[in-house]
PDB file of C-alpha atoms in Angstrom:
ATOM      1  CA  UNK A   1     -55.959  16.040  64.666  1.00 82.00           C
ATOM      2  CA  UNK A   2     -53.779  15.945  67.738  1.00 89.00           C
ATOM      3  CA  UNK A   3     -54.523  16.153  71.436  1.00 95.00           C
ATOM      4  CA  UNK A   4     -51.790  17.957  73.374  1.00 97.00           C
ATOM      5  CA  UNK A   5     -51.299  18.627  77.078  1.00 97.00           C
ATOM      6  CA  UNK A   6     -49.566  21.970  77.738  1.00 97.00           C
ATOM      7  CA  UNK A   7     -47.882  22.285  81.125  1.00 98.00           C
ATOM      8  CA  UNK A   8     -47.469  25.959  82.010  1.00 98.00           C
ATOM      9  CA  UNK A   9     -44.902  27.519  84.288  1.00 97.00           C
ATOM     10  CA  UNK A  10     -45.308  31.259  84.597  1.00 95.00           C
ATOM     11  CA  UNK A  11     -44.096  34.110  86.770  1.00 91.00           C
ATOM     12  CA  UNK A  12     -45.483  37.290  85.191  1.00 91.00           C
ATOM     13  CA  UNK A  13     -47.953  35.708  82.758  1.00 93.00           C
ATOM     14  CA  UNK A  14     -45.933  35.585  79.527  1.00 94.00           C
ATOM     15  CA  UNK A  15     -45.786  31.794  79.344  1.00 97.00           C
ATOM     16  CA  UNK A  16     -49.476  31.528  80.206  1.00 97.00           C
ATOM     17  CA  UNK A  17     -50.418  34.004  77.474  1.00 97.00           C
ATOM     18  CA  UNK A  18     -48.245  32.043  75.050  1.00 97.00           C
ATOM     19  CA  UNK A  19     -49.910  28.741  76.003  1.00 98.00           C
ATOM     20  CA  UNK A  20     -53.393  30.220  75.711  1.00 98.00           C
ATOM     21  CA  UNK A  21     -52.567  31.721  72.304  1.00 97.00           C
ATOM     22  CA  UNK A  22     -51.309  28.319  71.144  1.00 97.00           C
ATOM     23  CA  UNK A  23     -54.500  26.666  72.427  1.00 97.00           C
ATOM     24  CA  UNK A  24     -56.783  29.144  70.678  1.00 97.00           C
ATOM     25  CA  UNK A  25     -54.970  28.950  67.347  1.00 96.00           C
ATOM     26  CA  UNK A  26     -54.639  25.164  67.295  1.00 96.00           C
ATOM     27  CA  UNK A  27     -58.198  24.569  68.525  1.00 96.00           C
ATOM     28  CA  UNK A  28     -59.414  26.645  65.572  1.00 96.00           C
ATOM     29  CA  UNK A  29     -57.475  24.203  63.363  1.00 94.00           C
ATOM     30  CA  UNK A  30     -59.240  21.195  64.938  1.00 95.00           C
ATOM     31  CA  UNK A  31     -56.687  20.139  67.562  1.00 95.00           C
ATOM     32  CA  UNK A  32     -57.644  19.408  71.174  1.00 96.00           C
ATOM     33  CA  UNK A  33     -55.340  21.402  73.456  1.00 96.00           C
ATOM     34  CA  UNK A  34     -55.506  21.333  77.246  1.00 96.00           C
ATOM     35  CA  UNK A  35     -53.629  24.039  79.144  1.00 97.00           C
ATOM     36  CA  UNK A  36     -52.647  23.124  82.707  1.00 97.00           C
ATOM     37  CA  UNK A  37     -52.107  26.337  84.658  1.00 96.00           C
ATOM     38  CA  UNK A  38     -51.515  24.351  87.878  1.00 96.00           C
ATOM     39  CA  UNK A  39     -50.066  21.110  86.477  1.00 96.00           C
ATOM     40  CA  UNK A  40     -50.404  17.923  88.493  1.00 94.00           C
ATOM     41  CA  UNK A  41     -48.736  14.580  88.047  1.00 93.00           C
ATOM     42  CA  UNK A  42     -52.168  12.930  87.805  1.00 90.00           C
ATOM     43  CA  UNK A  43     -52.968  15.251  84.901  1.00 87.00           C
ATOM     44  CA  UNK A  44     -49.902  13.954  83.095  1.00 86.00           C
ATOM     45  CA  UNK A  45     -50.220  10.261  83.834  1.00 88.00           C
ATOM     46  CA  UNK A  46     -53.983  10.138  83.209  1.00 87.00           C
ATOM     47  CA  UNK A  47     -53.495  10.145  79.427  1.00 90.00           C
ATOM     48  CA  UNK A  48     -50.840   9.465  76.800  1.00 92.00           C
ATOM     49  CA  UNK A  49     -51.128  12.696  74.788  1.00 96.00           C
ATOM     50  CA  UNK A  50     -47.995  14.515  73.658  1.00 97.00           C
ATOM     51  CA  UNK A  51     -46.777  16.995  76.265  1.00 97.00           C
ATOM     52  CA  UNK A  52     -45.670  20.537  75.595  1.00 98.00           C
ATOM     53  CA  UNK A  53     -43.933  22.392  78.397  1.00 98.00           C
ATOM     54  CA  UNK A  54     -44.377  26.152  78.066  1.00 98.00           C
ATOM     55  CA  UNK A  55     -42.508  27.807  80.885  1.00 97.00           C
ATOM     56  CA  UNK A  56     -40.745  30.943  81.882  1.00 95.00           C
ATOM     57  CA  UNK A  57     -37.652  30.863  84.077  1.00 92.00           C
ATOM     58  CA  UNK A  58     -37.118  32.573  87.413  1.00 88.00           C
ATOM     59  CA  UNK A  59     -34.151  34.920  87.811  1.00 80.00           C
ATOM     60  CA  UNK A  60     -32.223  32.080  89.411  1.00 86.00           C
ATOM     61  CA  UNK A  61     -32.846  29.760  86.455  1.00 87.00           C
ATOM     62  CA  UNK A  62     -35.424  27.733  88.325  1.00 93.00           C
ATOM     63  CA  UNK A  63     -38.903  26.397  87.649  1.00 96.00           C
ATOM     64  CA  UNK A  64     -41.689  28.958  88.351  1.00 97.00           C
ATOM     65  CA  UNK A  65     -43.709  28.536  91.571  1.00 96.00           C
ATOM     66  CA  UNK A  66     -46.886  27.234  89.881  1.00 97.00           C
ATOM     67  CA  UNK A  67     -44.948  24.476  88.052  1.00 97.00           C
ATOM     68  CA  UNK A  68     -42.552  23.654  90.906  1.00 97.00           C
ATOM     69  CA  UNK A  69     -44.832  21.185  92.793  1.00 97.00           C
ATOM     70  CA  UNK A  70     -45.353  19.224  89.551  1.00 97.00           C
ATOM     71  CA  UNK A  71     -41.623  19.253  88.805  1.00 97.00           C
ATOM     72  CA  UNK A  72     -40.696  18.047  92.306  1.00 97.00           C
ATOM     73  CA  UNK A  73     -43.320  15.285  92.233  1.00 96.00           C
ATOM     74  CA  UNK A  74     -42.175  14.215  88.767  1.00 96.00           C
ATOM     75  CA  UNK A  75     -38.554  14.032  89.951  1.00 96.00           C
ATOM     76  CA  UNK A  76     -39.536  12.195  93.124  1.00 95.00           C
ATOM     77  CA  UNK A  77     -41.840   9.582  91.572  1.00 95.00           C
ATOM     78  CA  UNK A  78     -40.434   9.295  88.028  1.00 92.00           C
ATOM     79  CA  UNK A  79     -43.596   7.761  86.539  1.00 94.00           C
ATOM     80  CA  UNK A  80     -42.487   5.930  83.441  1.00 93.00           C
ATOM     81  CA  UNK A  81     -43.645   7.525  80.192  1.00 94.00           C
ATOM     82  CA  UNK A  82     -41.755   5.415  77.638  1.00 94.00           C
ATOM     83  CA  UNK A  83     -41.739   7.013  74.221  1.00 94.00           C
ATOM     84  CA  UNK A  84     -44.255   9.704  75.116  1.00 96.00           C
ATOM     85  CA  UNK A  85     -43.471  12.684  72.878  1.00 97.00           C
ATOM     86  CA  UNK A  86     -42.749  16.031  74.460  1.00 98.00           C
ATOM     87  CA  UNK A  87     -41.432  19.437  73.510  1.00 98.00           C
ATOM     88  CA  UNK A  88     -40.238  22.477  75.394  1.00 98.00           C
ATOM     89  CA  UNK A  89     -40.844  26.184  74.894  1.00 98.00           C
ATOM     90  CA  UNK A  90     -38.978  28.249  77.445  1.00 97.00           C
ATOM     91  CA  UNK A  91     -39.048  31.994  77.967  1.00 95.00           C
ATOM     92  CA  UNK A  92     -36.035  33.637  79.503  1.00 91.00           C
ATOM     93  CA  UNK A  93     -33.775  36.660  79.570  1.00 89.00           C
ATOM     94  CA  UNK A  94     -30.264  36.153  78.201  1.00 88.00           C
ATOM     95  CA  UNK A  95     -28.935  38.948  80.411  1.00 85.00           C
ATOM     96  CA  UNK A  96     -29.082  36.410  83.274  1.00 85.00           C
ATOM     97  CA  UNK A  97     -26.175  34.507  81.705  1.00 85.00           C
ATOM     98  CA  UNK A  98     -25.771  30.919  82.912  1.00 87.00           C
ATOM     99  CA  UNK A  99     -29.322  30.681  84.259  1.00 85.00           C
ATOM    100  CA  UNK A 100     -30.904  31.702  80.920  1.00 91.00           C
ATOM    101  CA  UNK A 101     -33.851  29.370  80.186  1.00 91.00           C
ATOM    102  CA  UNK A 102     -32.830  27.073  83.047  1.00 92.00           C
ATOM    103  CA  UNK A 103     -36.403  25.967  83.807  1.00 95.00           C
ATOM    104  CA  UNK A 104     -36.687  24.452  80.341  1.00 96.00           C
ATOM    105  CA  UNK A 105     -33.504  22.474  80.880  1.00 96.00           C
ATOM    106  CA  UNK A 106     -34.763  21.199  84.250  1.00 96.00           C
ATOM    107  CA  UNK A 107     -38.117  20.115  82.825  1.00 97.00           C
ATOM    108  CA  UNK A 108     -36.477  18.440  79.843  1.00 97.00           C
ATOM    109  CA  UNK A 109     -34.129  16.483  82.080  1.00 97.00           C
ATOM    110  CA  UNK A 110     -36.978  15.360  84.347  1.00 97.00           C
ATOM    111  CA  UNK A 111     -39.149  14.208  81.429  1.00 97.00           C
ATOM    112  CA  UNK A 112     -36.249  12.350  79.821  1.00 97.00           C
ATOM    113  CA  UNK A 113     -35.729  10.480  83.104  1.00 96.00           C
ATOM    114  CA  UNK A 114     -39.280   9.121  82.763  1.00 96.00           C
ATOM    115  CA  UNK A 115     -38.461   7.649  79.359  1.00 96.00           C
ATOM    116  CA  UNK A 116     -40.374  10.326  77.455  1.00 97.00           C
ATOM    117  CA  UNK A 117     -39.086  11.138  73.958  1.00 97.00           C
ATOM    118  CA  UNK A 118     -38.100  14.694  73.143  1.00 98.00           C
ATOM    119  CA  UNK A 119     -39.316  15.839  69.738  1.00 97.00           C
ATOM    120  CA  UNK A 120     -37.445  18.694  68.101  1.00 96.00           C
ATOM    121  CA  UNK A 121     -35.172  21.290  69.585  1.00 96.00           C
ATOM    122  CA  UNK A 122     -36.182  23.384  72.553  1.00 96.00           C
ATOM    123  CA  UNK A 123     -37.551  26.775  71.562  1.00 97.00           C
ATOM    124  CA  UNK A 124     -35.759  29.382  73.650  1.00 95.00           C
ATOM    125  CA  UNK A 125     -37.418  32.786  73.517  1.00 94.00           C
ATOM    126  CA  UNK A 126     -35.248  35.650  74.725  1.00 92.00           C
ATOM    127  CA  UNK A 127     -37.012  38.599  76.352  1.00 90.00           C
ATOM    128  CA  UNK A 128     -34.080  40.753  75.217  1.00 90.00           C
ATOM    129  CA  UNK A 129     -35.046  40.068  71.590  1.00 92.00           C
ATOM    130  CA  UNK A 130     -38.850  39.775  71.550  1.00 88.00           C
ATOM    131  CA  UNK A 131     -41.807  41.183  73.437  1.00 87.00           C
ATOM    132  CA  UNK A 132     -44.318  38.781  71.844  1.00 92.00           C
ATOM    133  CA  UNK A 133     -43.220  35.232  72.641  1.00 94.00           C
ATOM    134  CA  UNK A 134     -46.479  33.817  71.278  1.00 93.00           C
ATOM    135  CA  UNK A 135     -45.546  35.099  67.801  1.00 93.00           C
ATOM    136  CA  UNK A 136     -42.408  32.930  67.848  1.00 95.00           C
ATOM    137  CA  UNK A 137     -44.046  29.990  69.590  1.00 97.00           C
ATOM    138  CA  UNK A 138     -46.973  29.388  67.247  1.00 96.00           C
ATOM    139  CA  UNK A 139     -44.986  28.548  64.077  1.00 97.00           C
ATOM    140  CA  UNK A 140     -42.663  26.371  66.159  1.00 98.00           C
ATOM    141  CA  UNK A 141     -45.612  24.440  67.648  1.00 97.00           C
ATOM    142  CA  UNK A 142     -47.199  23.895  64.251  1.00 96.00           C
ATOM    143  CA  UNK A 143     -43.941  22.369  63.020  1.00 96.00           C
ATOM    144  CA  UNK A 144     -43.529  20.347  66.242  1.00 97.00           C
ATOM    145  CA  UNK A 145     -47.008  18.872  65.807  1.00 95.00           C
ATOM    146  CA  UNK A 146     -45.998  17.449  62.402  1.00 94.00           C
ATOM    147  CA  UNK A 147     -43.382  15.327  64.186  1.00 95.00           C
ATOM    148  CA  UNK A 148     -45.306  14.046  67.228  1.00 90.00           C
ATOM    149  CA  UNK A 149     -47.881  11.959  65.359  1.00 67.00           C
TER     150      UNK A 149
END
């Protein structure tokens, strides 16, 4: 079974609910899932587990306030994570146009700069199309887990 670190970025709670739903479902299947509601760089570098970013996006396409300190520290220090698998689930609203799911793109870019290895395509969940992001995220995560081991 896998151990996964989920880094949460949330504004109104949708990404947090999604991360918690993922944790509950996968823990019941024997996986060890840690959800970081206030992610820190030490929480990332203190282990070599696969990383799953589960974040919403602000209206300006930016990283949510609770994930922003982690993101800035990651960009500033660039701790090397060669080959460490990661994936991205990003919640957004396509009516925002060019900034749609921008936080996911920013986090992906920052993790790639550390040498981490992206596994699978980013899951972009559009608030214009679904009101239950966790329902889309869970099957995606189960598939993602098959590829991180």
